[in-house]
Each structure stands twice: as C-alpha cells, then as structure tokens.
PDB file of C-alpha atoms in Angstrom:
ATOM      1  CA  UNK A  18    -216.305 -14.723  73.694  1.00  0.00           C
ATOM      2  CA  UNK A  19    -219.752 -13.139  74.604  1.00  0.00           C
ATOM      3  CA  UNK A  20    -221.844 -11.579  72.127  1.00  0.00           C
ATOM      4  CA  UNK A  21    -220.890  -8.177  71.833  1.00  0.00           C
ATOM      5  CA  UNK A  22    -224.487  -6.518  72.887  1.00  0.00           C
ATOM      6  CA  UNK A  23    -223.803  -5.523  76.720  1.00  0.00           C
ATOM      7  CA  UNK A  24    -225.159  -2.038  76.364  1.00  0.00           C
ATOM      8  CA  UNK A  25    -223.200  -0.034  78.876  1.00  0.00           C
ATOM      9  CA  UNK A  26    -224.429   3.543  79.345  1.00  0.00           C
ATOM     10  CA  UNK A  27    -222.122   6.609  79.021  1.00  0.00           C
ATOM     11  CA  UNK A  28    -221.248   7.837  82.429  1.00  0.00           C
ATOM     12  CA  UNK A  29    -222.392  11.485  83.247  1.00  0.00           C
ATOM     13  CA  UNK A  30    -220.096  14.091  83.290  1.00  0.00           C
ATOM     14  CA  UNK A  31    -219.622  14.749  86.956  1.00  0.00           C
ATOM     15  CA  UNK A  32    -218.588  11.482  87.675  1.00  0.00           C
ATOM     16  CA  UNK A  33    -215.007  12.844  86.892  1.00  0.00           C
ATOM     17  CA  UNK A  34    -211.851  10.672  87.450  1.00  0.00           C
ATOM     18  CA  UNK A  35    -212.985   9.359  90.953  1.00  0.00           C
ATOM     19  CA  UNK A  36    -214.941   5.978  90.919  1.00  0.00           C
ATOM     20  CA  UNK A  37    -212.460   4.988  88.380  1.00  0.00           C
ATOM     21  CA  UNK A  38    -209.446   5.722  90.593  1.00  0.00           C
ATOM     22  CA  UNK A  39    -211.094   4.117  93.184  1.00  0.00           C
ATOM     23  CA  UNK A  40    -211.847   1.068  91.513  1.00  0.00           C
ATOM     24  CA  UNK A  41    -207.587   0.888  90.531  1.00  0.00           C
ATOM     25  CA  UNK A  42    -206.937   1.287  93.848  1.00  0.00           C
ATOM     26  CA  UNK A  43    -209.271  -1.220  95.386  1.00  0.00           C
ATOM     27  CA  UNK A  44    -208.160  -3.591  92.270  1.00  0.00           C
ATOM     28  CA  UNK A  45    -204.710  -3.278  93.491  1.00  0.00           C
ATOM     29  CA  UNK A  46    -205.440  -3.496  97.013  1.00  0.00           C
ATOM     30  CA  UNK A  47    -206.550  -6.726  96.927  1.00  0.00           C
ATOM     31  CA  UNK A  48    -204.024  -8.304  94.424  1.00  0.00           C
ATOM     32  CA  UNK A  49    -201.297  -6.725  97.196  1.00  0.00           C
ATOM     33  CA  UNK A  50    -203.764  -8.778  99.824  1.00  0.00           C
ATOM     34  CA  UNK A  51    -203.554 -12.045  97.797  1.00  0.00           C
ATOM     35  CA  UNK A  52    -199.696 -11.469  97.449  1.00  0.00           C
ATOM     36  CA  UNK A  53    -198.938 -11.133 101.092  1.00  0.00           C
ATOM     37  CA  UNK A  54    -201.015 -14.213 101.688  1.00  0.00           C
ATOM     38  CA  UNK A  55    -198.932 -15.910  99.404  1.00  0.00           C
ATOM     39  CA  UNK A  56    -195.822 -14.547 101.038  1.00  0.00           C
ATOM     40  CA  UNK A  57    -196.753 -15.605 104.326  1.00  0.00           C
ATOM     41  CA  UNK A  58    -196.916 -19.167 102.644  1.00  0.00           C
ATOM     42  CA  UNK A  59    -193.703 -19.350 101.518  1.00  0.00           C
ATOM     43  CA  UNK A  60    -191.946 -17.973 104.848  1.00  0.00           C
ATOM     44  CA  UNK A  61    -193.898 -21.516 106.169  1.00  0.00           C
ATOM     45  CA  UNK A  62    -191.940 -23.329 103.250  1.00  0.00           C
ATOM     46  CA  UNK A  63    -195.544 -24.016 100.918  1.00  0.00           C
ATOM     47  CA  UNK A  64    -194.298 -22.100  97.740  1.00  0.00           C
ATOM     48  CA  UNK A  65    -196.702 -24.360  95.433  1.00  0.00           C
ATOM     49  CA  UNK A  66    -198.018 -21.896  93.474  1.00  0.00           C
ATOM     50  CA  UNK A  67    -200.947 -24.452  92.400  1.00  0.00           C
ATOM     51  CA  UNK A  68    -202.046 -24.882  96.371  1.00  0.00           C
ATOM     52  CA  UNK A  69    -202.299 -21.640  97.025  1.00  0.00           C
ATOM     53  CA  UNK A  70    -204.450 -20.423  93.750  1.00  0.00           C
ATOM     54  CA  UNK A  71    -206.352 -23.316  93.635  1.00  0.00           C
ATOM     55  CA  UNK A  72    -208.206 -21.696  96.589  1.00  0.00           C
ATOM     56  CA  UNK A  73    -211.241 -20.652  95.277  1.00  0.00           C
ATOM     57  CA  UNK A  74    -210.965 -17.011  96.862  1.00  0.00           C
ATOM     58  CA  UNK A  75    -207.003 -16.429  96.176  1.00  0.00           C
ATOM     59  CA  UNK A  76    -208.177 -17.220  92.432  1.00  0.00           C
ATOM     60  CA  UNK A  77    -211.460 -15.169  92.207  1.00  0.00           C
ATOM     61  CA  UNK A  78    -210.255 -12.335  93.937  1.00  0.00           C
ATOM     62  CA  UNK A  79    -207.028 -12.449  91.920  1.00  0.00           C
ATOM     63  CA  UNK A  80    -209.099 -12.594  88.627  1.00  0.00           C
ATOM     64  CA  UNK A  81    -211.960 -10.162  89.650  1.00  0.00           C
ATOM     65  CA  UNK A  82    -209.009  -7.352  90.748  1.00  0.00           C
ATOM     66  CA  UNK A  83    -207.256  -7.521  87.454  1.00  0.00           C
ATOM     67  CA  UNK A  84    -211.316  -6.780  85.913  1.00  0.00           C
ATOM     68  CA  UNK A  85    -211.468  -3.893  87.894  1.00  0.00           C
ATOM     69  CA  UNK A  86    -208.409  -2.469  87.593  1.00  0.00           C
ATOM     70  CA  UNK A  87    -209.022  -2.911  83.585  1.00  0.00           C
ATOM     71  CA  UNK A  88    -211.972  -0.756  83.607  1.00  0.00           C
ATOM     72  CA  UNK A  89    -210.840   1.344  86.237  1.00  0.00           C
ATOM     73  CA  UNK A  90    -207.965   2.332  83.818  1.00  0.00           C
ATOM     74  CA  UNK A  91    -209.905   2.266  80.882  1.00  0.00           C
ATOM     75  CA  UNK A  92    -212.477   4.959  82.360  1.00  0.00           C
ATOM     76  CA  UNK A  93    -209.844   6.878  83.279  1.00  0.00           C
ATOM     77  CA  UNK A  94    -208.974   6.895  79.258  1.00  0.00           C
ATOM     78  CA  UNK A  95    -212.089   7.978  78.504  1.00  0.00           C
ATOM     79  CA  UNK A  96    -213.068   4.478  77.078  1.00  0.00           C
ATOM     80  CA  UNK A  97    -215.797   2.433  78.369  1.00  0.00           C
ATOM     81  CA  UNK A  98    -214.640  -1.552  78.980  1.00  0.00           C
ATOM     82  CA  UNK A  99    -216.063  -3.841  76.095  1.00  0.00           C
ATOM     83  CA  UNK A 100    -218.236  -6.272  75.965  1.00  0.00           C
ATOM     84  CA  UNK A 101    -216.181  -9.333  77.240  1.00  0.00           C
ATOM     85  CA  UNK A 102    -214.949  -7.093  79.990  1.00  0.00           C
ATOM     86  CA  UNK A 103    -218.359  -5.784  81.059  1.00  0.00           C
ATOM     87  CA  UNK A 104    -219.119  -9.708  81.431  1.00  0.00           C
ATOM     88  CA  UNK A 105    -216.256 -10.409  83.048  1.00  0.00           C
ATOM     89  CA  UNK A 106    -216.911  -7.628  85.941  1.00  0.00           C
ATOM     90  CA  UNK A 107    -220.367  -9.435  86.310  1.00  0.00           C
ATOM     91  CA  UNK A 108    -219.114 -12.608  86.442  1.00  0.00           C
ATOM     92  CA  UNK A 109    -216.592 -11.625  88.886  1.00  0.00           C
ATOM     93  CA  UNK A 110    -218.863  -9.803  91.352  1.00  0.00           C
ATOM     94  CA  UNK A 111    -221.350 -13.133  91.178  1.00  0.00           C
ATOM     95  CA  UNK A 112    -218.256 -15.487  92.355  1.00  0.00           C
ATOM     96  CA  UNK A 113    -217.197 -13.097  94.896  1.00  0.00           C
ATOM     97  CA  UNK A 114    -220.440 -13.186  96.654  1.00  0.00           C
ATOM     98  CA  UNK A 115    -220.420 -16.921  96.411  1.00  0.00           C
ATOM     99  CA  UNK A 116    -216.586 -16.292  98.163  1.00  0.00           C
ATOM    100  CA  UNK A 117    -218.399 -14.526 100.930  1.00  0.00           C
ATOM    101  CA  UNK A 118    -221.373 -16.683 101.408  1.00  0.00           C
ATOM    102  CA  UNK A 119    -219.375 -19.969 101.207  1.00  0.00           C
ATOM    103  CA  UNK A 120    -216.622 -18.779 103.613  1.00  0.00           C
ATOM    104  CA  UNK A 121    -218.269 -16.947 106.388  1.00  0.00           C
ATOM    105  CA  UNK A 122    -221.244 -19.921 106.621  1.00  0.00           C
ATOM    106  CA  UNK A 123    -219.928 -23.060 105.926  1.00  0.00           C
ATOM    107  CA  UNK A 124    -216.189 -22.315 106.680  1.00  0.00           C
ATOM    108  CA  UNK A 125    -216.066 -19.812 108.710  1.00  0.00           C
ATOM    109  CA  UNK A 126    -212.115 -19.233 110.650  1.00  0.00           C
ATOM    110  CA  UNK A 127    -210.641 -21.584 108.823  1.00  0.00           C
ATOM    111  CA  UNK A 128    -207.042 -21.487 106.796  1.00  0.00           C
ATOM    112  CA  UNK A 129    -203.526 -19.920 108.206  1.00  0.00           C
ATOM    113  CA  UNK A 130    -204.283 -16.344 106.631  1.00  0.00           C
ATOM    114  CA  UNK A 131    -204.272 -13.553 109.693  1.00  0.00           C
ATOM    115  CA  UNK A 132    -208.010 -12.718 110.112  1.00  0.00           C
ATOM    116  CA  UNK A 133    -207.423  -9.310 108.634  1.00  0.00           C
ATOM    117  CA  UNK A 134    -206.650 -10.793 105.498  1.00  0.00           C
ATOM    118  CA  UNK A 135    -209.071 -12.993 105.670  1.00  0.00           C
ATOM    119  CA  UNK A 136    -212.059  -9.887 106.422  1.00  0.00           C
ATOM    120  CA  UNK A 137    -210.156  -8.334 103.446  1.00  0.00           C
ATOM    121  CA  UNK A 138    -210.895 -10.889 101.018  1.00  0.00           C
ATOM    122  CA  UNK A 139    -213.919 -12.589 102.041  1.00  0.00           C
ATOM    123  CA  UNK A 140    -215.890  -9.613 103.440  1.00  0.00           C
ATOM    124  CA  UNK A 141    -214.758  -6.275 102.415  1.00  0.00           C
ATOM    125  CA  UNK A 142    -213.685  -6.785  99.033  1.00  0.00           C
ATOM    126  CA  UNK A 143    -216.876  -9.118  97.669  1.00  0.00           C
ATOM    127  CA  UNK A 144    -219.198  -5.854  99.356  1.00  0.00           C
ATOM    128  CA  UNK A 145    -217.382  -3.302  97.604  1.00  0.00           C
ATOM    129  CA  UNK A 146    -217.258  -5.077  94.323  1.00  0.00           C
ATOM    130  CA  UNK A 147    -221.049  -5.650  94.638  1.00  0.00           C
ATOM    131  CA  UNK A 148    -221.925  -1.939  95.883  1.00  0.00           C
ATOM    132  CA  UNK A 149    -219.828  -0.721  92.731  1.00  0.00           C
ATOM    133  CA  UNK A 150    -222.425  -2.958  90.492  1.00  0.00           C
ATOM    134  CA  UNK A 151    -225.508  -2.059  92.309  1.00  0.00           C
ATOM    135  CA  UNK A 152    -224.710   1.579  92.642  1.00  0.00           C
ATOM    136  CA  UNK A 153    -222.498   2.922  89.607  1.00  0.00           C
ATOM    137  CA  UNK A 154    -223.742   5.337  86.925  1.00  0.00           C
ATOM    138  CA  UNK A 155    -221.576   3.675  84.423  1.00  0.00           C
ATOM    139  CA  UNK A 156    -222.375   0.149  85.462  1.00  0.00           C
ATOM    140  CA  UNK A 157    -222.480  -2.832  82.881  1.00  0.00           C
ATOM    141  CA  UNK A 158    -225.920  -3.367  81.522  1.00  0.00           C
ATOM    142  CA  UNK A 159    -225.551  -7.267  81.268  1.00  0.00           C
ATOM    143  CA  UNK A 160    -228.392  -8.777  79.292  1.00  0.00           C
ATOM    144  CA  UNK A 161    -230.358 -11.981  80.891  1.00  0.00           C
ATOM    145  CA  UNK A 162    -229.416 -14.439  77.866  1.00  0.00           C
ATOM    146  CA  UNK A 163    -225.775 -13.755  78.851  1.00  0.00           C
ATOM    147  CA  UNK A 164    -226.389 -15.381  82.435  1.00  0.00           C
ATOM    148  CA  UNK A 165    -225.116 -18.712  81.645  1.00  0.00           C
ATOM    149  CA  UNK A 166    -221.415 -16.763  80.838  1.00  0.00           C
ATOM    150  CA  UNK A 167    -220.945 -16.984  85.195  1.00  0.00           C
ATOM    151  CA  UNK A 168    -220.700 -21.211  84.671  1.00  0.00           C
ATOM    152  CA  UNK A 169    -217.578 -21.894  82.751  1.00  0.00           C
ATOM    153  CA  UNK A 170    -215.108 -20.880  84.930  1.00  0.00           C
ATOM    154  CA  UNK A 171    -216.108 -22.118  88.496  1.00  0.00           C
ATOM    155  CA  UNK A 172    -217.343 -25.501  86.546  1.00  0.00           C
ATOM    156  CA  UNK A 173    -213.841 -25.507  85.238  1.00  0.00           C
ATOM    157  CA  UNK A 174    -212.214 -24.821  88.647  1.00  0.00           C
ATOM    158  CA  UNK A 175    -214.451 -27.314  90.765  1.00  0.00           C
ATOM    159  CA  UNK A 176    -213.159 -30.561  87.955  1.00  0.00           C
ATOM    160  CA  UNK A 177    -209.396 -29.230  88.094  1.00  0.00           C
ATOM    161  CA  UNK A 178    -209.886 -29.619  92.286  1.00  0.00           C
ATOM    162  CA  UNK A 179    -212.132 -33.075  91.813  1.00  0.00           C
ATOM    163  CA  UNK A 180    -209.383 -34.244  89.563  1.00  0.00           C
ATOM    164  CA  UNK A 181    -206.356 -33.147  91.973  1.00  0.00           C
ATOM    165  CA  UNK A 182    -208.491 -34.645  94.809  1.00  0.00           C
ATOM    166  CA  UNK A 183    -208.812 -37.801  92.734  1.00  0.00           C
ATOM    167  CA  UNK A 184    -204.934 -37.947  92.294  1.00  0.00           C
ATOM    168  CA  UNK A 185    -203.045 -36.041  94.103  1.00  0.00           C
ATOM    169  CA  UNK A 186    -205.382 -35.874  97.336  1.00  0.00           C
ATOM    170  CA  UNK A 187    -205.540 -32.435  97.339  1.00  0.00           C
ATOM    171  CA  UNK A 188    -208.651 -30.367  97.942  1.00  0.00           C
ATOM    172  CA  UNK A 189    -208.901 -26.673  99.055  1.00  0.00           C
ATOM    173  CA  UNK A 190    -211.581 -27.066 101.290  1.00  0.00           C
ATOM    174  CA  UNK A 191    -212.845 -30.298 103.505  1.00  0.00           C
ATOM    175  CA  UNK A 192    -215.947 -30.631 102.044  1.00  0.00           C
ATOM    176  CA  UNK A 193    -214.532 -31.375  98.764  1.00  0.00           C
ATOM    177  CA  UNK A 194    -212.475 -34.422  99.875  1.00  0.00           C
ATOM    178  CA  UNK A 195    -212.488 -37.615  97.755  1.00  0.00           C
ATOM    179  CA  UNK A 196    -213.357 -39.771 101.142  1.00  0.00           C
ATOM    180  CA  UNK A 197    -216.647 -37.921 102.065  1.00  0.00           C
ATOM    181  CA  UNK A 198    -218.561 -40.103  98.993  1.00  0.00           C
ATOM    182  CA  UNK A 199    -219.764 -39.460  95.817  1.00  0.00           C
ATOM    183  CA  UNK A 200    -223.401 -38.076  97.367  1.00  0.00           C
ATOM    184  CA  UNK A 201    -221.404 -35.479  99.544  1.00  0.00           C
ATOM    185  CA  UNK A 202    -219.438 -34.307  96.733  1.00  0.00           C
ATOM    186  CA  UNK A 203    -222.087 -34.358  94.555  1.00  0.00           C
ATOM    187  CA  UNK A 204    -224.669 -32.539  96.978  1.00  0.00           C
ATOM    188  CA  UNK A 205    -221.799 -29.633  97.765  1.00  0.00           C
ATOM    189  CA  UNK A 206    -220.805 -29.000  94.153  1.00  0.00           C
ATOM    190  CA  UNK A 207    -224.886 -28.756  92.927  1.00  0.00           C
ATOM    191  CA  UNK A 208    -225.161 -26.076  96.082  1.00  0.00           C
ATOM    192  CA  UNK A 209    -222.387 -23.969  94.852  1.00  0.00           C
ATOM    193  CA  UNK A 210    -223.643 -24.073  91.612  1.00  0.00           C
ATOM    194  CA  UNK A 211    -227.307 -22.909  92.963  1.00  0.00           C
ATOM    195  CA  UNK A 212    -225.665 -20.006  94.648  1.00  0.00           C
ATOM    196  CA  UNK A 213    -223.592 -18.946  92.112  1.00  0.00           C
ATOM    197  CA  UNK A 214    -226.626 -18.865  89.402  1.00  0.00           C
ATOM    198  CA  UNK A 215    -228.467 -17.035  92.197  1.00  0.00           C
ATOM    199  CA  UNK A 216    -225.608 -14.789  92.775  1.00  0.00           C
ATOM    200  CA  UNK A 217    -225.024 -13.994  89.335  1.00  0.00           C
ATOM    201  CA  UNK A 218    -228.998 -13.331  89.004  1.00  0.00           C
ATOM    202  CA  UNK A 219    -228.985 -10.907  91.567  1.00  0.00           C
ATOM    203  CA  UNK A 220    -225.446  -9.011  90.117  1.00  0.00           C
ATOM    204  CA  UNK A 221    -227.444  -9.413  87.084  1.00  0.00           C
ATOM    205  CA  UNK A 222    -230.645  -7.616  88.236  1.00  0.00           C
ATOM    206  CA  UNK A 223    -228.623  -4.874  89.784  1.00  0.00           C
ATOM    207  CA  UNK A 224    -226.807  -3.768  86.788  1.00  0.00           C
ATOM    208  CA  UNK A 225    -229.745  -3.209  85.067  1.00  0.00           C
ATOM    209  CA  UNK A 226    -231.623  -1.323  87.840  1.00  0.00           C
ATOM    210  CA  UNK A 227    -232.351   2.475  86.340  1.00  0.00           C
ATOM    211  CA  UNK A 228    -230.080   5.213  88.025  1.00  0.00           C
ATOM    212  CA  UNK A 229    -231.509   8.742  88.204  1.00  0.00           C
ATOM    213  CA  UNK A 230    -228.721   9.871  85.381  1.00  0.00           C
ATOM    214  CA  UNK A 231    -229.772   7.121  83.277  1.00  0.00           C
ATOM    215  CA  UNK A 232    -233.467   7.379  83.439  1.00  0.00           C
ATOM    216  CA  UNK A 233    -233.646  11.333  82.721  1.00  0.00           C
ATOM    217  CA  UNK A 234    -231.074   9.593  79.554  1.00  0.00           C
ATOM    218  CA  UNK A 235    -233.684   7.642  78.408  1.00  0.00           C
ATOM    219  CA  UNK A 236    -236.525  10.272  78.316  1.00  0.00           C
TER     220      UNK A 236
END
C-alpha cells in the first residue's frame, strides 16, 4: 500500500456537490459502456469473461471508473479519498492515456465494439479523466517518489497476456502474439512501458500544478 503522504488539499467551498456528482456519473457511464460491450459479446456467443477483460481498455477503464466513482462519493460525504485512493486515481488517469495513445495510433478501428463505444472508451473517457486531474481544485497532490506505484499493475497485466499467449494462444492485441519473435515482443512491451512512465509523469506534474484557490491557501 503507498505511503500514506499524498497531501490532497481541501476543496474550496464553492465547489459544492457538482464535480463530485459529475465524476459518479461519468464513473458509471463508462462501467454501463464496458457492460454493453460485454453484452454485445455474448449475443455473438464469446461469454469468456477472461477474453473480454483481458483487453487492456475493458480492464483499465473498468478499474479507473470504480476510482472515480469512490471519490466522487466520498466528496460528496464530505471526506476527501485517502492516500491509496488518491494513487489509484493517478495511476488510473496515466493508463488511460496510454489506452488512448496505444489505440488511436497503433490500432486504430480495430475490435467488433460499434465505433461509438469505441470513441467512448478510448477518446472521451481517457480526456475527461485527465482534464479532471489537470484542472480540479481538490485534485490529488501525488508526490514524485510515488511514481513507480503506475508499474505494478500493467507489468502484471502484460505477463498474465504473455503467459496466455504462451499457452493458450491468446493475445488481446496482434502485436502481442507469441509468433512475431521474442525482439517484437520485447520492443512493444519496453514502448508501453516508456509511455506509461511518461504518462504517469505528466498526470503526475499536473496534479501538482498550483490552482488559484490553492495558491491564495498557501499564502
């Protein structure tokens, strides 16, 4: 569990009930997105449960709703998310933009989705997670020696989908596949993992730019 020293600054006043209700509903939106994806898989007969999370995106997005939708609520309880949490939401908003990034320029069209779903997940919903970081009065303030916290999970992920590829020949995206050769894998994997530390460096940068409210705080 991270370090509990994320220093997250009290939101003002006037920021009322409204970016947290927002951030529910945008939380939910996207879990009901993922769901009717999943739907429309099953209606084809592919109800593995397994497939269809082990997409990168359907996973992330899954994960990074249920964040928001946590300290969307929690705001609305007066409370302010802790530590782990405020991590979390970081961590989250640095894999989405590696969703985005990944999709729209190396894969761009691909899957059985209907393109609205697929705008939802890979466009709309990474930019409004990010805008809520960059922009937010009550924004995590994640510290720099808590960077590394964005590598567990998508290093756990990507050797779950090497080992199923290994095995089982399954792979969520092409460029993945067992028969492309070690150097391909190993060239694609290193690439994600350079854009995800970059990713997570700029998420990280942006939380702790100083908002108006939160620099006439600190005088």
């Amino acid at each position: 569990m991270p370090p509990a020293s994320v220093a997250v600054p009290e939101p003002p006043r006037s920021a009322g009930r409204t970016r947290p209700l927002v951030r529910v509903v945008v939380g939910s939106a996207a879990l009901l997105v993922v769901f009717y994806a999943y739907v429309l898989r099953i209606a084809v007969g592919d109800t593995n449960p397994f497939d269809f999370f082990g997409y990168f995106t359907n996973q992330t997005s899954s994960l990074t709703a249920l964040v928001l939708i946590a300290v969307g609520a929690l705001a609305l309880n007066g409370r302010r998310p802790p530590p782990w949490l405020s991590v979390a939401w970081g961590v989250g908003a640095a894999c989405l933009i590696v969703v985005a990034v990944v999709y729209n320029a190396l894969v761009p069209g691909t899957g059985s989705a209907p393109v609205w779903v697929s705008v939802a997940l890979h466009v709309v919903f990474p930019a409004l997670v990010l805008i809520d970081i960059a922009f937010s009065p009550d924004r995590p303030r994640l510290k720099w020696t808590q960077l590394w916290w964005v590598l567990p999970y998508p290093l756990v992920w990507i050797t779950v989908v090497l080992l199923r590829g290994a095995t089982d020949g399954w792979v969520p995206y092409g460029f993945l596949l067992p028969e492309r050769g070690l150097p391909s894998l190993v060239l694609h994997v290193v690439g994600i993992l350079t854009l995800l530390l970059v990713a997570a460096t700029g998420v990280w940068a942006l939380s702790r730019r100083t908002s108006r409210w939160s620099a006439a705080h600190t005088r």
